[in-house]
PDB file of C-alpha atoms in Angstrom:
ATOM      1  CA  UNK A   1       1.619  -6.464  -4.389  1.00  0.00           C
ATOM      2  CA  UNK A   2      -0.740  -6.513  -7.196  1.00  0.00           C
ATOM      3  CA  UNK A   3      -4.028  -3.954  -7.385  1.00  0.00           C
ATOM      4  CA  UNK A   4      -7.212  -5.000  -9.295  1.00  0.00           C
ATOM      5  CA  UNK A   5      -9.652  -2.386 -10.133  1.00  0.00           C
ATOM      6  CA  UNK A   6     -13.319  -4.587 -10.496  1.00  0.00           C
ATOM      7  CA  UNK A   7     -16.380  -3.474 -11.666  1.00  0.00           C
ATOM      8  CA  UNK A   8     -19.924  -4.950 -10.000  1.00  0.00           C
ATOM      9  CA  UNK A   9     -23.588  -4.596 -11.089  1.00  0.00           C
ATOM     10  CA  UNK A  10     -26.478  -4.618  -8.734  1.00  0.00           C
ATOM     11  CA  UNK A  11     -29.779  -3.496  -8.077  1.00  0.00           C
ATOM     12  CA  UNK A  12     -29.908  -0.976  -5.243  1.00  0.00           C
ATOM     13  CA  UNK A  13     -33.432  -0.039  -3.607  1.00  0.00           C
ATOM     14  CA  UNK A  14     -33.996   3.802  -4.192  1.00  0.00           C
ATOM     15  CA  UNK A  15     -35.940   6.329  -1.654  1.00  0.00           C
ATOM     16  CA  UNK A  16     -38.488   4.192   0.715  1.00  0.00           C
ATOM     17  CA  UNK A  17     -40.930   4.242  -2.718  1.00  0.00           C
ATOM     18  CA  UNK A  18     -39.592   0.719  -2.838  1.00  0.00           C
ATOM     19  CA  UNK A  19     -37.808   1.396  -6.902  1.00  0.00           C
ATOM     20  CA  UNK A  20     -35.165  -0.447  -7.433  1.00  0.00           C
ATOM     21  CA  UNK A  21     -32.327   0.835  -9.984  1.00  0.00           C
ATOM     22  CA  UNK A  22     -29.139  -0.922 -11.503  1.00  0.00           C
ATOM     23  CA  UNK A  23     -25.665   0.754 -10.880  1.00  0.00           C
ATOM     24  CA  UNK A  24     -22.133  -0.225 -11.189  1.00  0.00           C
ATOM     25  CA  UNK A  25     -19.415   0.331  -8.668  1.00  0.00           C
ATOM     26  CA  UNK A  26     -15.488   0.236  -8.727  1.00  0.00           C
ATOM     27  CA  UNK A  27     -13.842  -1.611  -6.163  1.00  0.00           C
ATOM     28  CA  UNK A  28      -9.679  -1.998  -5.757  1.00  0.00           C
ATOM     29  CA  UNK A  29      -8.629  -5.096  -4.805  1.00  0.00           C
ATOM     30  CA  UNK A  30      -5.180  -6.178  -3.755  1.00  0.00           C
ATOM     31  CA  UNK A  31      -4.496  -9.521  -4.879  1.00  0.00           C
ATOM     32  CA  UNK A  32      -1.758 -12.058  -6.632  1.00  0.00           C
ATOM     33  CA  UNK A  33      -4.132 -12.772  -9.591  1.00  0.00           C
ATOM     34  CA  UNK A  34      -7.145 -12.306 -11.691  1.00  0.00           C
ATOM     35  CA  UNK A  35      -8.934 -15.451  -9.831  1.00  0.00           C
ATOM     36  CA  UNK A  36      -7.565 -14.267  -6.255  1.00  0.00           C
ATOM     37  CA  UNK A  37      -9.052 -10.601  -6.744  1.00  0.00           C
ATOM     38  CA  UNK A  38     -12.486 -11.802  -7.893  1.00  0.00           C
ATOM     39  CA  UNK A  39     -12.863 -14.206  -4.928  1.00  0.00           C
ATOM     40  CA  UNK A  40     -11.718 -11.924  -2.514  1.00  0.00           C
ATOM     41  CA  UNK A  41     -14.100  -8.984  -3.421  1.00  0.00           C
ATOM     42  CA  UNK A  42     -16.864 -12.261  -3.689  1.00  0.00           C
ATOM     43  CA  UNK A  43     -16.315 -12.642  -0.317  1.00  0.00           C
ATOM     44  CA  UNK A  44     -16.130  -9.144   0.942  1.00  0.00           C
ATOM     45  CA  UNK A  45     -19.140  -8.230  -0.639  1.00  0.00           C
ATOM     46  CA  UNK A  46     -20.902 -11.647   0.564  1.00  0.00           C
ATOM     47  CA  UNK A  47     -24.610 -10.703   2.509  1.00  0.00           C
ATOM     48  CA  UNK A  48     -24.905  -7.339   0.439  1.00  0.00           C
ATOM     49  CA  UNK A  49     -27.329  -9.479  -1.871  1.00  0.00           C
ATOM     50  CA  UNK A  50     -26.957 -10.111  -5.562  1.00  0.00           C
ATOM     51  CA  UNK A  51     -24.687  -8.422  -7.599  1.00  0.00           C
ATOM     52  CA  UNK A  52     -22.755  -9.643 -11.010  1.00  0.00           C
ATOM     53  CA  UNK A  53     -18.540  -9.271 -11.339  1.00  0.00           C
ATOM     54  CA  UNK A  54     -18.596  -7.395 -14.612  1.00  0.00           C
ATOM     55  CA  UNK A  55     -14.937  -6.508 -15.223  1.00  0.00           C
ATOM     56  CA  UNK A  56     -11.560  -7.040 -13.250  1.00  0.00           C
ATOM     57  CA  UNK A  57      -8.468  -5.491 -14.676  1.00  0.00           C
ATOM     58  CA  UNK A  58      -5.290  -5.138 -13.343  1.00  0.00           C
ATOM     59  CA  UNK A  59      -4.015  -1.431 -12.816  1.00  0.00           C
ATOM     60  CA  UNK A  60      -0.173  -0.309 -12.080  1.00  0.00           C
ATOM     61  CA  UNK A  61      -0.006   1.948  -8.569  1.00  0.00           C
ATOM     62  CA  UNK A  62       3.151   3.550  -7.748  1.00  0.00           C
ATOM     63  CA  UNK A  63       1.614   4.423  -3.952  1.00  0.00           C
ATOM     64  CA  UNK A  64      -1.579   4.603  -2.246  1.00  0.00           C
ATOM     65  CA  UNK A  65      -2.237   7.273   0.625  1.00  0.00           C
ATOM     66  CA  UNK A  66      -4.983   6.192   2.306  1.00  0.00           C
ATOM     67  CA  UNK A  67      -7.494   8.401   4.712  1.00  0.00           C
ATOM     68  CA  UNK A  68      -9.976   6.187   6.158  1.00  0.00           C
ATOM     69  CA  UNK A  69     -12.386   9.016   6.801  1.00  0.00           C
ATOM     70  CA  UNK A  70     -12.802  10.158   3.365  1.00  0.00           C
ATOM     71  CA  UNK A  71     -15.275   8.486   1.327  1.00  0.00           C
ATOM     72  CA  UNK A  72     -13.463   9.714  -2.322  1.00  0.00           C
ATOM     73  CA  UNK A  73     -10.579   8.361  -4.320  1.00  0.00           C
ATOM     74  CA  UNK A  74      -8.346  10.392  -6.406  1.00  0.00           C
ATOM     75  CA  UNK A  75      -5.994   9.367  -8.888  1.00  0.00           C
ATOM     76  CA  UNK A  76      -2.931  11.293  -9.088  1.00  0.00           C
ATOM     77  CA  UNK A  77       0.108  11.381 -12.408  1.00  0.00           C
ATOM     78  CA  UNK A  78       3.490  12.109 -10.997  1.00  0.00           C
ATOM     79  CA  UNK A  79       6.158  12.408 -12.330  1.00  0.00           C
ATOM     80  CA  UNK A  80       9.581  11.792 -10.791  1.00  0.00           C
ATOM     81  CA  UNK A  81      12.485  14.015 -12.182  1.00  0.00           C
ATOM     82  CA  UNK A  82      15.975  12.456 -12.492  1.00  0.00           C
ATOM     83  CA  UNK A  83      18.749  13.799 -14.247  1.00  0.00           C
ATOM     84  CA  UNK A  84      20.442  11.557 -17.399  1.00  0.00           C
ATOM     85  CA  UNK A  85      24.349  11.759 -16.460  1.00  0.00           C
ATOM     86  CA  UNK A  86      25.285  10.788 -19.693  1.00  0.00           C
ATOM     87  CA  UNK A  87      23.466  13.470 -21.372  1.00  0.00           C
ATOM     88  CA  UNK A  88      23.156  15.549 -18.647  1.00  0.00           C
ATOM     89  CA  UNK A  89      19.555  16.163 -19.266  1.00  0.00           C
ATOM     90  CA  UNK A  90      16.465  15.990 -17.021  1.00  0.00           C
ATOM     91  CA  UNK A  91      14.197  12.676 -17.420  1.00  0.00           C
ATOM     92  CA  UNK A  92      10.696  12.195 -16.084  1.00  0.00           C
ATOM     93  CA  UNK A  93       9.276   8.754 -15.279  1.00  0.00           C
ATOM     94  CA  UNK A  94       5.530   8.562 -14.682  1.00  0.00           C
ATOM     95  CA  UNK A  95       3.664   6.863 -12.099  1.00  0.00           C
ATOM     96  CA  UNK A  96       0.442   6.264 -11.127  1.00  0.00           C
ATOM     97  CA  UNK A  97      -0.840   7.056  -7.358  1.00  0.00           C
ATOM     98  CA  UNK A  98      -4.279   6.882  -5.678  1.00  0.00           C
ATOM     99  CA  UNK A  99      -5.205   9.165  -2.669  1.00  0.00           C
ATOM    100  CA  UNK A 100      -8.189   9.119  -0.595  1.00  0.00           C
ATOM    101  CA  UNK A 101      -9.598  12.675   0.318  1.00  0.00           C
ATOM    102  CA  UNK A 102     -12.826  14.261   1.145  1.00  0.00           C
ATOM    103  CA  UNK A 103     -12.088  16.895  -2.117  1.00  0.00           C
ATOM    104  CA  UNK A 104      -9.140  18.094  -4.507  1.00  0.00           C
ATOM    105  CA  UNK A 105      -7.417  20.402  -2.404  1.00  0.00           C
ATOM    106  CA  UNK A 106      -6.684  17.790   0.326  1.00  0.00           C
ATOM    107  CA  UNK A 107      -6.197  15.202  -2.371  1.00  0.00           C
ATOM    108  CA  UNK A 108      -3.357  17.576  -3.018  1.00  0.00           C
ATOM    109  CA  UNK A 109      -2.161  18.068   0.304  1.00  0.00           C
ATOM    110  CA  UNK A 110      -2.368  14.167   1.282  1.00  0.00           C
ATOM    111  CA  UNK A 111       0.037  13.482  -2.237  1.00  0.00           C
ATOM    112  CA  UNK A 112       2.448  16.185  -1.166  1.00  0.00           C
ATOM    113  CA  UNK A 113       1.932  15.046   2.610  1.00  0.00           C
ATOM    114  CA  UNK A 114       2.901  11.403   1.524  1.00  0.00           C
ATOM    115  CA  UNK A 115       5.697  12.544  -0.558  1.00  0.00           C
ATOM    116  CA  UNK A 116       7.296  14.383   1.901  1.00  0.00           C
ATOM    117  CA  UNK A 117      10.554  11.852   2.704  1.00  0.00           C
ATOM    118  CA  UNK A 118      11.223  11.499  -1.141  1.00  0.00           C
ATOM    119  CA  UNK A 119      14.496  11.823  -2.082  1.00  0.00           C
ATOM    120  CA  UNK A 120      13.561  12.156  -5.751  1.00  0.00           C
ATOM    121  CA  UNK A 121      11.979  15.822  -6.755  1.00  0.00           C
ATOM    122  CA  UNK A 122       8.683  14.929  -8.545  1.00  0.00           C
ATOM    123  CA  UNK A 123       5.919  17.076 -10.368  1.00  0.00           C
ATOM    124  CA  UNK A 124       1.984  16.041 -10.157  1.00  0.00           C
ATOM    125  CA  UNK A 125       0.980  16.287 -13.936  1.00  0.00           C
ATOM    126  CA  UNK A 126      -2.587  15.311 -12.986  1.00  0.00           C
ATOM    127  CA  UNK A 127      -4.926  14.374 -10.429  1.00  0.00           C
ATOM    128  CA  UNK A 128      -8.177  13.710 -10.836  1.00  0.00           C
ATOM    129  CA  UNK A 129     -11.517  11.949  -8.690  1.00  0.00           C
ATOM    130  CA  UNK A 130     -11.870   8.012  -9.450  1.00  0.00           C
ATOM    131  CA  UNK A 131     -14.985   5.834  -9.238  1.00  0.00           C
ATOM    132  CA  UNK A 132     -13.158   3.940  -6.730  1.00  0.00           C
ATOM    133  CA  UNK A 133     -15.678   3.635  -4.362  1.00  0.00           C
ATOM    134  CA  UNK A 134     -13.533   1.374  -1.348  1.00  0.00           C
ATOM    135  CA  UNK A 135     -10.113  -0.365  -0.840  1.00  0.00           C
ATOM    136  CA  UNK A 136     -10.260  -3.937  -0.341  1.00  0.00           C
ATOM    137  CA  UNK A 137      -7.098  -5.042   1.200  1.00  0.00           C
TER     138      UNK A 137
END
């Protein structure tokens, strides 16, 4: 599984004055390819009216805990601690993880929450609220 992170332009009607403005919005996309995750949001956005594909890069997730009733996306740094038995030291490897939450705190709750049945001990080095503004599986 593969995760896309695209970026879309459009003009979006604001207050009932009838003023239209330009914004951008992020949208994650799981897909095989470049060409797969650009048709695949084409299509999901299809009837929302005009909009222009401005960017689609491809970004590394670990783990995604998903809370369909939250409306924010948080991106999350953890680190998973293992211990070197040649040296006998600690390592860390890093990973990147995106939870959906309605604020920090229960970003934080819904990592450790998801984390619960791993064997590994880990460390959250960051977390922080994305632009990611839906999931499109």
């Amino acid at each position: 599984m593969s995760w896309f992170e695209c970026k879309v332009t459009y003009e979006k009607e604001v207050g009932n004055n009838g003023v239209f403005k330009k914004v951008s919005e992020n949208y994650l996309v799981d897909a095989e390819n470049f060409t797969e995750a650009e048709a695949r949001l084409t299509k999901y956005l299809d009837g929302r009216g005009a909009f222009i594909m401005v960017s689609v890069k491809k970004v590394r997730l670990y783990e995604l805990f998903l809370d369909h009733k939250s409306q924010r996306f948080y991106k999350a740094k953890v680190g998973f601690i293992t211990l070197d038995e040649k040296n006998g030291c600690e390592k860390k490897k890093y990973v990147q993880m995106l939870v959906q939450a309605d604020d920090l705190e229960l970003a934080l709750e819904g990592l450790h929450k998801g984390m619960k049945g791993t064997l590994s001990d880990y460390e959250i080095a960051s977390i922080a609220e994305t632009s990611i503004v839906e999931v499109v599986k």
